[in-house]
Coordinates of C-alpha atoms in Angstrom, one line a residue:
M282 CA 0.0 0.0 0.0
L283 CA 1.3 3.4 -1.0
S284 CA 2.2 5.6 2.0
P285 CA 0.5 9.0 2.2
I286 CA 2.3 12.0 0.8
R287 CA 3.8 14.1 3.5
S288 CA 4.7 17.8 3.3
I289 CA 8.4 18.7 3.4
S290 CA 9.6 21.4 5.8
G291 CA 12.6 22.5 7.8
P292 CA 16.0 21.0 6.8
D293 CA 14.4 18.6 4.4
A294 CA 12.8 21.4 2.5
C295 CA 16.2 23.2 2.3
C296 CA 17.9 20.0 1.1
S297 CA 15.1 19.5 -1.5
G298 CA 15.6 23.1 -2.8
M299 CA 19.4 22.5 -3.0
I300 CA 18.8 19.3 -4.9
R301 CA 16.5 21.0 -7.3
S302 CA 19.0 23.8 -7.9
A303 CA 21.8 21.3 -8.4
C304 CA 19.7 19.3 -10.9
S305 CA 18.9 22.5 -12.8
V306 CA 22.6 23.3 -13.0
L307 CA 23.4 19.8 -14.2
V308 CA 20.6 20.0 -16.8
M309 CA 22.0 23.4 -18.0
L310 CA 25.5 22.1 -18.3
S311 CA 24.2 19.0 -20.2
L312 CA 22.5 21.3 -22.7
F313 CA 25.7 23.1 -23.4
V314 CA 27.8 20.0 -23.8
L315 CA 25.4 17.7 -25.6
I316 CA 22.9 19.8 -27.5
L317 CA 25.1 22.5 -29.0
P318 CA 27.7 20.9 -31.3
R319 CA 29.7 24.1 -31.6
V320 CA 29.2 25.4 -28.1
S321 CA 30.8 23.7 -25.2
L322 CA 31.6 25.1 -21.8
A323 CA 33.4 28.4 -22.0
E324 CA 33.1 28.5 -25.8
Y325 CA 30.0 30.7 -25.9
E326 CA 31.5 33.4 -28.1
N327 CA 30.9 31.1 -31.1
V328 CA 27.2 31.5 -30.7
A329 CA 26.4 33.9 -33.5
I330 CA 24.6 37.2 -33.0
G331 CA 22.6 39.3 -35.4
A332 CA 19.5 38.3 -37.3
R333 CA 20.8 39.6 -40.6
P334 CA 24.0 37.5 -40.7
M335 CA 22.2 34.4 -39.5
G336 CA 19.5 34.8 -42.1
M337 CA 22.3 34.5 -44.6
G338 CA 23.7 31.3 -43.1
G339 CA 26.5 33.0 -41.2
A340 CA 28.2 34.1 -44.4
F341 CA 29.1 37.6 -43.3
V342 CA 32.9 38.0 -42.8
A343 CA 33.4 39.8 -46.1
L344 CA 30.0 41.4 -46.3
A345 CA 30.0 42.9 -42.7
D346 CA 29.0 46.5 -43.2
D347 CA 26.7 47.3 -40.3
A348 CA 26.8 47.1 -36.4
N349 CA 26.9 43.3 -36.7
A350 CA 30.5 43.7 -37.7
L351 CA 31.3 44.1 -34.0
D352 CA 31.0 40.3 -33.7
W353 CA 31.5 39.1 -37.2
N354 CA 34.5 41.2 -38.5
P355 CA 35.5 44.4 -36.7
A356 CA 37.2 45.6 -39.9
G357 CA 33.8 46.0 -41.4
L358 CA 33.0 48.9 -39.1
T359 CA 34.9 51.2 -41.5
Q360 CA 32.0 50.9 -43.9
L361 CA 29.6 52.5 -41.4
K362 CA 28.4 56.0 -42.3
K363 CA 26.2 56.5 -39.2
L364 CA 26.3 55.9 -35.5
E365 CA 24.5 52.6 -35.0
V366 CA 22.9 51.0 -31.9
T367 CA 21.8 47.4 -32.3
S368 CA 20.2 44.8 -30.1
M369 CA 19.1 41.1 -30.4
H370 CA 17.1 38.6 -28.4
T371 CA 16.7 34.9 -28.9
K372 CA 15.9 31.6 -27.2
L373 CA 18.2 29.0 -28.7
F374 CA 16.3 25.9 -29.8
G375 CA 13.3 27.1 -27.8
I376 CA 15.0 26.2 -24.5
D377 CA 14.3 28.6 -21.6
Q378 CA 17.8 28.1 -20.2
L379 CA 19.5 29.2 -23.4
L380 CA 18.2 32.8 -23.5
M381 CA 20.6 35.2 -25.3
D382 CA 20.6 39.0 -25.3
Y383 CA 23.0 41.3 -27.1
V384 CA 23.5 45.1 -27.3
G385 CA 26.1 47.0 -29.3
V386 CA 26.9 50.6 -30.3
T387 CA 29.4 51.8 -32.8
G388 CA 30.4 54.8 -34.8
R389 CA 33.4 56.9 -36.0
V390 CA 35.6 58.5 -33.4
E391 CA 37.3 61.3 -35.3
P392 CA 40.0 62.1 -32.7
L393 CA 41.3 58.5 -33.1
G394 CA 40.9 58.5 -36.9
G395 CA 38.9 55.3 -36.8
W396 CA 35.7 53.6 -35.6
M397 CA 35.0 52.2 -32.1
G398 CA 32.3 50.0 -30.7
F399 CA 31.1 48.6 -27.4
A400 CA 29.1 45.4 -27.0
Y401 CA 27.5 43.3 -24.3
K402 CA 26.4 39.7 -24.8
K403 CA 24.8 37.3 -22.2
M404 CA 23.6 33.8 -22.6
G405 CA 22.0 31.6 -19.9
T406 CA 20.1 32.1 -16.6
E407 CA 21.0 33.0 -13.0
L408 CA 22.1 29.4 -12.4
Y409 CA 24.5 29.3 -15.3
N410 CA 25.4 32.2 -17.7
E411 CA 28.2 33.3 -19.9
T412 CA 28.8 37.1 -20.5
T413 CA 31.1 38.9 -22.9
Y414 CA 32.0 42.6 -22.8
S415 CA 33.9 43.8 -25.8
L416 CA 35.7 46.9 -27.0
T417 CA 36.3 47.3 -30.7
Y418 CA 38.6 49.5 -32.8
A419 CA 38.7 49.6 -36.6
R420 CA 40.7 51.7 -39.1
Q421 CA 41.2 52.1 -42.8
L422 CA 44.8 51.2 -43.8
T423 CA 44.2 52.4 -47.4
E424 CA 41.1 53.3 -49.4
D425 CA 40.4 49.6 -50.0
H426 CA 42.0 47.9 -47.0
S427 CA 40.7 47.9 -43.4
F428 CA 41.5 46.1 -40.1
G429 CA 39.8 45.8 -36.8
I430 CA 40.5 44.4 -33.4
N431 CA 38.2 43.2 -30.5
L432 CA 39.3 43.1 -26.9
K433 CA 36.9 40.8 -24.9
Q434 CA 36.3 40.3 -21.2
M435 CA 34.6 36.9 -20.8
V436 CA 32.9 35.8 -17.6
T437 CA 31.4 32.4 -16.8
Q438 CA 29.1 32.1 -13.7
I439 CA 28.0 28.7 -12.4
W440 CA 25.5 28.8 -9.6
D441 CA 27.3 29.9 -6.4
T442 CA 30.9 29.0 -7.4
P443 CA 33.6 31.7 -8.1
D444 CA 33.4 33.3 -11.5
Y445 CA 35.7 32.2 -14.3
E446 CA 37.2 35.1 -16.2
G447 CA 39.5 35.6 -19.2
V448 CA 40.5 38.2 -21.8
G449 CA 40.4 37.4 -25.5
V450 CA 41.5 39.1 -28.7
D451 CA 39.9 38.9 -32.2
L452 CA 41.5 40.3 -35.3
G453 CA 39.7 41.1 -38.6
L454 CA 40.7 42.2 -42.1
Q455 CA 38.6 43.4 -45.0
M456 CA 39.6 44.3 -48.6
K457 CA 37.6 45.9 -51.4
V458 CA 38.7 44.1 -54.6
N459 CA 36.5 46.3 -56.9
D460 CA 33.2 48.0 -56.8
Y461 CA 31.4 44.7 -56.6
I462 CA 33.5 42.2 -54.6
N463 CA 34.8 42.2 -51.0
V464 CA 37.0 39.7 -49.3
G465 CA 37.5 39.4 -45.5
G466 CA 39.2 37.3 -42.8
M467 CA 38.7 36.9 -39.1
I468 CA 40.6 35.2 -36.3
K469 CA 38.8 34.7 -33.0
N470 CA 40.7 34.0 -29.8
L471 CA 44.0 35.0 -31.2
N472 CA 45.7 34.7 -27.8
N473 CA 44.0 31.3 -26.9
P474 CA 42.3 32.8 -23.8
K475 CA 41.5 30.7 -20.8
V476 CA 38.0 30.9 -19.2
N477 CA 37.8 27.7 -17.1
E478 CA 39.4 26.0 -20.1
T479 CA 41.5 27.2 -23.0
L480 CA 39.6 28.5 -26.0
P481 CA 41.0 27.5 -29.4
M482 CA 41.5 30.0 -32.3
V483 CA 38.8 30.1 -34.9
Y484 CA 39.7 31.1 -38.5
S485 CA 37.1 32.5 -41.0
V486 CA 37.7 33.7 -44.5
G487 CA 35.0 34.8 -47.0
V488 CA 34.1 36.6 -50.2
A489 CA 31.0 38.7 -50.9
A490 CA 29.7 40.0 -54.2
Q491 CA 27.1 42.4 -55.6
A492 CA 25.6 39.9 -58.0
S493 CA 23.1 42.3 -59.4
E494 CA 21.4 45.6 -58.5
D495 CA 19.3 43.9 -55.9
I496 CA 21.2 40.7 -54.9
R497 CA 24.2 40.2 -52.7
V498 CA 25.8 36.8 -52.2
A499 CA 28.4 35.6 -49.8
L500 CA 30.5 32.5 -49.1
D501 CA 32.6 31.8 -45.9
V502 CA 34.6 28.9 -44.6
E503 CA 35.4 28.5 -40.9
K504 CA 37.8 26.2 -39.0
E505 CA 38.3 25.8 -35.3
M506 CA 41.9 25.0 -34.5
S507 CA 41.2 22.0 -32.2
D508 CA 41.1 18.2 -32.4
H509 CA 38.3 16.6 -34.3
S510 CA 37.0 20.0 -35.6
H511 CA 35.5 20.3 -39.1
F512 CA 35.6 22.8 -41.8
S513 CA 32.3 24.7 -41.8
W514 CA 31.0 26.2 -45.1
H515 CA 28.5 29.1 -45.0
V516 CA 26.7 30.3 -48.0
G517 CA 24.0 33.0 -48.2
Q518 CA 22.3 35.7 -50.1
E519 CA 20.0 38.7 -49.6
M520 CA 17.7 40.3 -52.1
N521 CA 15.9 43.6 -52.1
L522 CA 12.3 43.1 -53.0
T523 CA 11.6 46.8 -52.5
R524 CA 13.7 49.7 -51.3
N525 CA 12.7 49.0 -47.7
F526 CA 12.2 45.2 -47.6
I527 CA 14.9 42.4 -48.0
V528 CA 14.6 38.6 -47.9
R529 CA 17.5 36.3 -47.0
A530 CA 18.4 32.6 -47.2
G531 CA 21.5 30.6 -46.3
Y532 CA 23.0 27.2 -45.4
T533 CA 25.7 26.0 -43.0
S534 CA 27.5 22.7 -43.6
W535 CA 28.6 21.9 -40.1
P536 CA 26.5 21.5 -38.2
K537 CA 24.0 21.2 -41.0
R538 CA 21.5 24.1 -40.7
L539 CA 19.1 25.9 -43.0
H540 CA 18.6 29.6 -42.6
A541 CA 16.1 32.2 -43.8
G542 CA 15.0 35.6 -42.8
F543 CA 13.9 39.1 -43.8
G544 CA 14.4 42.7 -42.9
F545 CA 12.7 46.0 -43.3
N546 CA 13.3 49.6 -42.3
V547 CA 11.2 52.6 -41.5
Y548 CA 13.3 55.8 -41.7
D549 CA 16.4 55.0 -39.5
W550 CA 14.9 52.0 -37.7
Y551 CA 15.9 48.6 -39.1
V552 CA 14.3 45.3 -37.9
D553 CA 15.5 41.9 -38.9
Y554 CA 14.3 38.4 -38.4
A555 CA 16.2 35.1 -38.9
F556 CA 15.1 31.4 -38.8
Q557 CA 17.5 28.5 -38.1
N558 CA 16.4 24.9 -38.1
H559 CA 17.4 21.9 -36.0
Q560 CA 16.9 18.2 -36.9
V561 CA 16.0 17.3 -33.3
L562 CA 15.2 20.3 -31.2
E563 CA 13.0 23.3 -31.8
N564 CA 14.0 25.8 -34.4
T565 CA 15.7 29.1 -33.4
H566 CA 14.2 32.5 -34.1
R567 CA 16.3 35.6 -33.8
I568 CA 15.0 39.2 -33.8
S569 CA 17.3 42.2 -34.1
A570 CA 16.5 46.0 -34.0
T571 CA 19.0 48.7 -35.1
L572 CA 18.8 52.4 -34.9
K573 CA 21.0 54.5 -37.1
F574 CA 21.7 58.2 -36.2
D575 CA 22.4 60.9 -38.7
T576 CA 25.7 61.7 -37.0
G577 CA 28.3 59.3 -38.1
S578 CA 30.6 60.0 -35.1
I579 CA 30.6 59.1 -31.4
F580 CA 33.0 62.0 -30.8
T581 CA 33.8 64.9 -33.1
R582 CA 36.9 66.9 -32.7
R583 CA 36.2 70.6 -32.5
P584 CA 39.0 73.2 -32.8
K585 CA 39.8 75.3 -29.8
E586 CA 38.9 79.0 -30.0
T587 CA 42.6 79.8 -30.1
E588 CA 43.3 77.2 -32.7
A589 CA 43.7 78.6 -36.2
P590 CA 42.2 76.8 -39.2
S591 CA 44.6 74.4 -40.8
S592 CA 44.3 76.2 -44.1
I593 CA 45.9 79.4 -42.8
V594 CA 49.6 79.8 -42.5
Q595 CA 50.5 81.7 -39.4
G596 CA 53.5 84.0 -39.1
R597 CA 54.4 87.7 -39.6
D598 CA 56.4 87.0 -42.7
Y599 CA 53.3 85.8 -44.6
E600 CA 50.3 87.6 -45.9
L601 CA 47.0 86.0 -46.9
E602 CA 45.7 87.1 -50.3
A603 CA 42.0 86.7 -51.1
I604 CA 41.3 84.7 -54.2
E605 CA 38.0 84.6 -56.1
I606 CA 36.5 81.1 -56.6
P607 CA 34.6 80.9 -59.8
K608 CA 31.0 79.8 -59.7
V609 CA 30.2 76.5 -61.3
D610 CA 26.9 74.7 -62.2
K611 CA 26.0 72.1 -59.6
I612 CA 26.0 68.4 -60.7
S613 CA 22.8 66.4 -60.1
I614 CA 23.5 63.3 -58.1
N615 CA 20.3 61.7 -59.4
T616 CA 21.0 62.1 -63.1
A617 CA 24.8 62.5 -63.6
S618 CA 26.9 59.7 -65.0
P619 CA 30.0 58.3 -63.2
A620 CA 32.2 60.4 -65.6
D621 CA 30.3 63.6 -64.7
L622 CA 30.4 62.9 -61.0
A623 CA 34.2 62.3 -61.2
K624 CA 34.6 65.8 -62.4
V625 CA 33.5 67.2 -59.0
P626 CA 36.5 68.0 -56.8
G627 CA 36.6 65.5 -54.0
I628 CA 34.8 62.6 -55.9
S629 CA 37.1 59.9 -57.0
R630 CA 36.3 57.4 -59.8
S631 CA 35.5 54.7 -57.3
V632 CA 33.1 57.0 -55.3
S633 CA 31.4 58.2 -58.5
N634 CA 30.7 54.5 -59.5
N635 CA 29.4 53.8 -56.0
I636 CA 27.0 56.8 -56.2
V637 CA 25.5 55.5 -59.4
L638 CA 25.3 52.0 -58.1
Y639 CA 23.6 53.1 -54.9
R640 CA 21.1 55.1 -57.1
H641 CA 20.3 52.0 -59.1
L642 CA 19.9 49.9 -55.9
H643 CA 17.8 52.3 -53.8
G644 CA 16.3 54.8 -56.3
N645 CA 16.9 58.5 -56.5
F646 CA 18.4 60.3 -53.5
R647 CA 15.8 62.2 -51.5
F648 CA 18.2 64.2 -49.4
L649 CA 21.8 65.3 -50.0
R650 CA 22.8 63.7 -46.7
D651 CA 21.8 60.3 -48.1
L652 CA 25.2 60.5 -49.9
L653 CA 26.7 59.4 -46.5
K654 CA 25.1 56.0 -47.1
V655 CA 27.3 55.5 -50.2
P656 CA 30.3 53.2 -49.6
M657 CA 33.7 55.1 -49.4
L658 CA 31.9 58.5 -49.1
D659 CA 32.6 59.7 -45.6
Q660 CA 31.8 62.9 -43.7
Q661 CA 35.0 64.6 -44.9
V662 CA 34.1 64.0 -48.6
Y663 CA 30.5 65.0 -48.0
D664 CA 31.5 68.3 -46.4
L665 CA 33.8 69.0 -49.4
I666 CA 31.2 68.3 -52.1
K667 CA 27.8 69.2 -50.6
D668 CA 27.9 72.7 -52.1
L669 CA 28.9 71.4 -55.5
V670 CA 26.1 68.9 -56.1
T671 CA 22.3 69.0 -56.0
L672 CA 19.4 66.7 -56.3

């Protein structure tokens, strides 16, 4: 005969609570070790962020041209024309214990002559979680070559045990081959940081191409420098259905995953969604939101009141002579050919081609400041040409 159910109180209740908590931790650890093929303990930085990159199957190393570059390839930050703030939320495989949140901000820092970014990523619950704080710097080496570096503080918390901490370094490179093709490379964990265990380096190289006016395609290959690791191929594409709506699709070879997604924007708000399948567990859904500000810089250097403009030569042995600048007809950025645009002082042949390509992809410019969205046309070039062109 079954004995009656009795209530648990006092020391027994405390022990029962501890047992339940311990079981929760064990379940959490099992999820990380057994369920996620590419995510073991203290290797959480390999869990990708950003709905746009994941909608393209993770093929983003060469394409990285928005705030997602903070995680995918820091060198890509040099393509940003605006200050961007992005965030993402997901529940991996529909599992409550695998919640992930991400926030990043990035923009140009003129006093440093480059771009900087800050990011926060957390995965897990109070019982077990992994958190990364990152500081990013990127700079153009030449007109077509850029590099970027991440400095990461990684923290692992397991129930009531002491935290495990480590510092990691990522390095990214990006090169513009021509107006239609980019190549990129990324090395994660360059210093083999230790967070409870040593993290292996992860290499990624990729190529991205503007296949047509509305279609971009990308291919990446990734390899973790550890025993029994596989080459992982990532292929993806995105296509503009309208000026404000994009669809995406992609594939990952290891582990095998299908990806899909879409994105749309309203003014400076950009919202992206990505789907990732799993053969056994639930599918993963990612949602990202990004806000782009008109100012392209986090900090802007302003000359002191006592500082003379750089164009003036100071000294009593010199005299400035006024010169008359002849008036010229303004060039229309909505109708001019690349050859005509290249005649404008400050616009190179590459920039003129990018202006025309941007016009074909997105339609006529509505505002002059939309020129800042054109690749390779930064604030300095814009300030130089804004009085020489018109809509």
